[in-house]
Amino acid sequence: MLSALVSAGIAVTIWSRRTAPGAVSLFVNMLGLIFWSGTYAAMWSSTTLQKQLFWLDLSTLGAVIIPATFITFSLQVSRNERFLTRWLMYLLTIEPATSLLLQWTNNSHHLVYGPAQLWVTDGL
């Protein structure tokens, strides 16, 4: 949760400077970090396997946003926006979409992780 809170503070600061090169893509990156960290914390706080798997599946959405937004931010900050073509943006959606599809359909194929089970030790 601390990571989500720190990322939220950074996002607020970035939004106030949104006219700077790369600010919007870095802001979206921070939103992805907030979502990823928050849902991951919720996963570890959950007490049932069903809830843990729900939050794990949801956290993947935040995790897959991060790389594409960081590449976009890097190209904007380095003044290489000419590489940010529509074609590149389409290419940058392939990996996140594939990762989400694999994660959200894992019960059918177990390619991301094996059959899940909840371990209880000492009654906790």
PDB file of C-alpha atoms in Angstrom:
ATOM      1  CA  MET A   1       0.000   0.000   0.000  1.00  0.00           C
ATOM      2  CA  LEU A   2       2.931   2.312   0.665  1.00  0.00           C
ATOM      3  CA  SER A   3       3.973   1.990  -2.963  1.00  0.00           C
ATOM      4  CA  ALA A   4       0.471   2.961  -4.106  1.00  0.00           C
ATOM      5  CA  LEU A   5       0.464   5.985  -1.817  1.00  0.00           C
ATOM      6  CA  VAL A   6       3.905   7.163  -2.970  1.00  0.00           C
ATOM      7  CA  SER A   7       2.878   6.683  -6.600  1.00  0.00           C
ATOM      8  CA  ALA A   8      -0.296   8.700  -5.937  1.00  0.00           C
ATOM      9  CA  GLY A   9       1.779  11.545  -4.508  1.00  0.00           C
ATOM     10  CA  ILE A  10       4.030  11.481  -7.559  1.00  0.00           C
ATOM     11  CA  ALA A  11       0.996  11.387  -9.870  1.00  0.00           C
ATOM     12  CA  VAL A  12      -0.462  14.498  -8.225  1.00  0.00           C
ATOM     13  CA  THR A  13       2.856  16.311  -8.650  1.00  0.00           C
ATOM     14  CA  ILE A  14       3.138  15.227 -12.278  1.00  0.00           C
ATOM     15  CA  TRP A  15      -0.413  16.308 -13.080  1.00  0.00           C
ATOM     16  CA  SER A  16       0.342  19.840 -11.909  1.00  0.00           C
ATOM     17  CA  ARG A  17       3.173  19.875 -14.484  1.00  0.00           C
ATOM     18  CA  ARG A  18       1.274  18.099 -17.263  1.00  0.00           C
ATOM     19  CA  THR A  19       2.474  20.506 -19.980  1.00  0.00           C
ATOM     20  CA  ALA A  20       6.055  19.251 -19.631  1.00  0.00           C
ATOM     21  CA  PRO A  21       7.307  16.731 -22.221  1.00  0.00           C
ATOM     22  CA  GLY A  22       6.346  13.202 -21.198  1.00  0.00           C
ATOM     23  CA  ALA A  23       4.254  14.309 -18.232  1.00  0.00           C
ATOM     24  CA  VAL A  24       0.991  12.742 -19.411  1.00  0.00           C
ATOM     25  CA  SER A  25       2.570   9.370 -20.217  1.00  0.00           C
ATOM     26  CA  LEU A  26       4.401   9.395 -16.873  1.00  0.00           C
ATOM     27  CA  PHE A  27       1.104  10.246 -15.161  1.00  0.00           C
ATOM     28  CA  VAL A  28      -0.580   7.246 -16.828  1.00  0.00           C
ATOM     29  CA  ASN A  29       2.435   5.159 -15.773  1.00  0.00           C
ATOM     30  CA  MET A  30       1.913   6.242 -12.156  1.00  0.00           C
ATOM     31  CA  LEU A  31      -1.798   5.384 -12.414  1.00  0.00           C
ATOM     32  CA  GLY A  32      -0.755   1.910 -13.548  1.00  0.00           C
ATOM     33  CA  LEU A  33       1.593   1.644 -10.557  1.00  0.00           C
ATOM     34  CA  ILE A  34      -1.138   2.805  -8.179  1.00  0.00           C
ATOM     35  CA  PHE A  35      -3.557   0.231  -9.572  1.00  0.00           C
ATOM     36  CA  TRP A  36      -0.973  -2.564  -9.622  1.00  0.00           C
ATOM     37  CA  SER A  37       0.267  -1.883  -6.090  1.00  0.00           C
ATOM     38  CA  GLY A  38      -3.205  -1.426  -4.643  1.00  0.00           C
ATOM     39  CA  THR A  39      -4.668  -4.558  -6.168  1.00  0.00           C
ATOM     40  CA  TYR A  40      -1.576  -6.570  -5.260  1.00  0.00           C
ATOM     41  CA  ALA A  41      -1.870  -5.415  -1.644  1.00  0.00           C
ATOM     42  CA  ALA A  42      -5.544  -6.386  -1.710  1.00  0.00           C
ATOM     43  CA  MET A  43      -4.542  -9.822  -2.981  1.00  0.00           C
ATOM     44  CA  TRP A  44      -2.196 -10.384  -0.040  1.00  0.00           C
ATOM     45  CA  SER A  45      -4.825  -9.065   2.378  1.00  0.00           C
ATOM     46  CA  SER A  46      -7.522 -11.444   1.121  1.00  0.00           C
ATOM     47  CA  THR A  47      -8.309 -14.508   3.169  1.00  0.00           C
ATOM     48  CA  THR A  48      -9.908 -16.768   0.576  1.00  0.00           C
ATOM     49  CA  LEU A  49      -8.336 -18.289  -2.511  1.00  0.00           C
ATOM     50  CA  GLN A  50     -11.146 -17.000  -4.733  1.00  0.00           C
ATOM     51  CA  LYS A  51     -10.561 -13.398  -3.597  1.00  0.00           C
ATOM     52  CA  GLN A  52      -6.792 -13.740  -3.939  1.00  0.00           C
ATOM     53  CA  LEU A  53      -7.104 -14.986  -7.515  1.00  0.00           C
ATOM     54  CA  PHE A  54      -9.555 -12.194  -8.334  1.00  0.00           C
ATOM     55  CA  TRP A  55      -7.140  -9.520  -7.102  1.00  0.00           C
ATOM     56  CA  LEU A  56      -4.209 -11.225  -8.815  1.00  0.00           C
ATOM     57  CA  ASP A  57      -6.053 -11.201 -12.136  1.00  0.00           C
ATOM     58  CA  LEU A  58      -6.974  -7.560 -11.651  1.00  0.00           C
ATOM     59  CA  SER A  59      -3.423  -6.563 -10.689  1.00  0.00           C
ATOM     60  CA  THR A  60      -2.196  -7.812 -14.051  1.00  0.00           C
ATOM     61  CA  LEU A  61      -4.093  -4.970 -15.710  1.00  0.00           C
ATOM     62  CA  GLY A  62      -1.949  -2.413 -13.882  1.00  0.00           C
ATOM     63  CA  ALA A  63       1.249  -4.366 -14.462  1.00  0.00           C
ATOM     64  CA  VAL A  64       0.890  -4.539 -18.237  1.00  0.00           C
ATOM     65  CA  ILE A  65       0.300  -0.785 -18.576  1.00  0.00           C
ATOM     66  CA  ILE A  66       3.703   0.086 -17.106  1.00  0.00           C
ATOM     67  CA  PRO A  67       6.171  -0.950 -19.886  1.00  0.00           C
ATOM     68  CA  ALA A  68       4.343   0.734 -22.781  1.00  0.00           C
ATOM     69  CA  THR A  69       3.790   3.972 -20.887  1.00  0.00           C
ATOM     70  CA  PHE A  70       7.418   4.028 -19.768  1.00  0.00           C
ATOM     71  CA  ILE A  71       8.673   3.575 -23.344  1.00  0.00           C
ATOM     72  CA  THR A  72       6.344   6.372 -24.439  1.00  0.00           C
ATOM     73  CA  PHE A  73       7.589   8.595 -21.609  1.00  0.00           C
ATOM     74  CA  SER A  74      11.230   7.850 -22.457  1.00  0.00           C
ATOM     75  CA  LEU A  75      10.766   8.725 -26.118  1.00  0.00           C
ATOM     76  CA  GLN A  76       8.968  11.955 -25.248  1.00  0.00           C
ATOM     77  CA  VAL A  77      11.541  13.093 -22.674  1.00  0.00           C
ATOM     78  CA  SER A  78      14.448  12.339 -25.012  1.00  0.00           C
ATOM     79  CA  ARG A  79      12.724  14.384 -27.730  1.00  0.00           C
ATOM     80  CA  ASN A  80      12.313  11.347 -29.987  1.00  0.00           C
ATOM     81  CA  GLU A  81       8.566  11.654 -30.505  1.00  0.00           C
ATOM     82  CA  ARG A  82       9.056  10.878 -34.200  1.00  0.00           C
ATOM     83  CA  PHE A  83       9.292   7.199 -33.198  1.00  0.00           C
ATOM     84  CA  LEU A  84       5.858   7.327 -31.548  1.00  0.00           C
ATOM     85  CA  THR A  85       3.960   6.325 -34.641  1.00  0.00           C
ATOM     86  CA  ARG A  86       0.534   4.758 -34.747  1.00  0.00           C
ATOM     87  CA  TRP A  87       2.241   1.518 -35.849  1.00  0.00           C
ATOM     88  CA  LEU A  88       4.466   1.498 -32.733  1.00  0.00           C
ATOM     89  CA  MET A  89       1.480   2.145 -30.504  1.00  0.00           C
ATOM     90  CA  TYR A  90      -0.304  -0.846 -32.048  1.00  0.00           C
ATOM     91  CA  LEU A  91       2.795  -2.986 -31.527  1.00  0.00           C
ATOM     92  CA  LEU A  92       2.999  -1.881 -27.901  1.00  0.00           C
ATOM     93  CA  THR A  93      -0.495  -3.262 -27.274  1.00  0.00           C
ATOM     94  CA  ILE A  94       0.318  -6.815 -28.409  1.00  0.00           C
ATOM     95  CA  GLU A  95       2.279  -7.916 -25.329  1.00  0.00           C
ATOM     96  CA  PRO A  96      -0.123  -6.429 -22.747  1.00  0.00           C
ATOM     97  CA  ALA A  97      -3.148  -7.868 -24.521  1.00  0.00           C
ATOM     98  CA  THR A  98      -1.504 -11.294 -24.768  1.00  0.00           C
ATOM     99  CA  SER A  99      -0.454 -11.197 -21.106  1.00  0.00           C
ATOM    100  CA  LEU A 100      -3.955 -10.237 -19.990  1.00  0.00           C
ATOM    101  CA  LEU A 101      -5.522 -12.940 -22.114  1.00  0.00           C
ATOM    102  CA  LEU A 102      -3.180 -15.591 -20.720  1.00  0.00           C
ATOM    103  CA  GLN A 103      -3.668 -14.423 -17.122  1.00  0.00           C
ATOM    104  CA  TRP A 104      -7.445 -14.174 -17.342  1.00  0.00           C
ATOM    105  CA  THR A 105      -7.800 -17.588 -19.002  1.00  0.00           C
ATOM    106  CA  ASN A 106      -5.193 -19.347 -16.858  1.00  0.00           C
ATOM    107  CA  ASN A 107      -7.713 -21.815 -15.393  1.00  0.00           C
ATOM    108  CA  SER A 108      -8.089 -23.301 -18.874  1.00  0.00           C
ATOM    109  CA  HIS A 109      -4.403 -23.889 -19.654  1.00  0.00           C
ATOM    110  CA  HIS A 110      -2.225 -23.152 -16.553  1.00  0.00           C
ATOM    111  CA  LEU A 111       0.475 -21.472 -18.670  1.00  0.00           C
ATOM    112  CA  VAL A 112       0.953 -18.567 -16.232  1.00  0.00           C
ATOM    113  CA  TYR A 113       0.835 -20.537 -12.985  1.00  0.00           C
ATOM    114  CA  GLY A 114      -0.218 -24.016 -11.958  1.00  0.00           C
ATOM    115  CA  PRO A 115      -3.356 -24.989 -10.080  1.00  0.00           C
ATOM    116  CA  ALA A 116      -3.713 -22.583  -7.147  1.00  0.00           C
ATOM    117  CA  GLN A 117      -4.285 -23.589  -3.572  1.00  0.00           C
ATOM    118  CA  LEU A 118      -4.523 -21.726  -0.291  1.00  0.00           C
ATOM    119  CA  TRP A 119      -2.040 -22.768   2.371  1.00  0.00           C
ATOM    120  CA  VAL A 120      -3.090 -22.360   5.985  1.00  0.00           C
ATOM    121  CA  THR A 121      -0.462 -22.687   8.702  1.00  0.00           C
ATOM    122  CA  ASP A 122      -1.144 -22.595  12.428  1.00  0.00           C
ATOM    123  CA  GLY A 123      -4.799 -21.791  11.786  1.00  0.00           C
ATOM    124  CA  LEU A 124      -4.038 -18.441  10.128  1.00  0.00           C
TER     125      LEU A 124
END
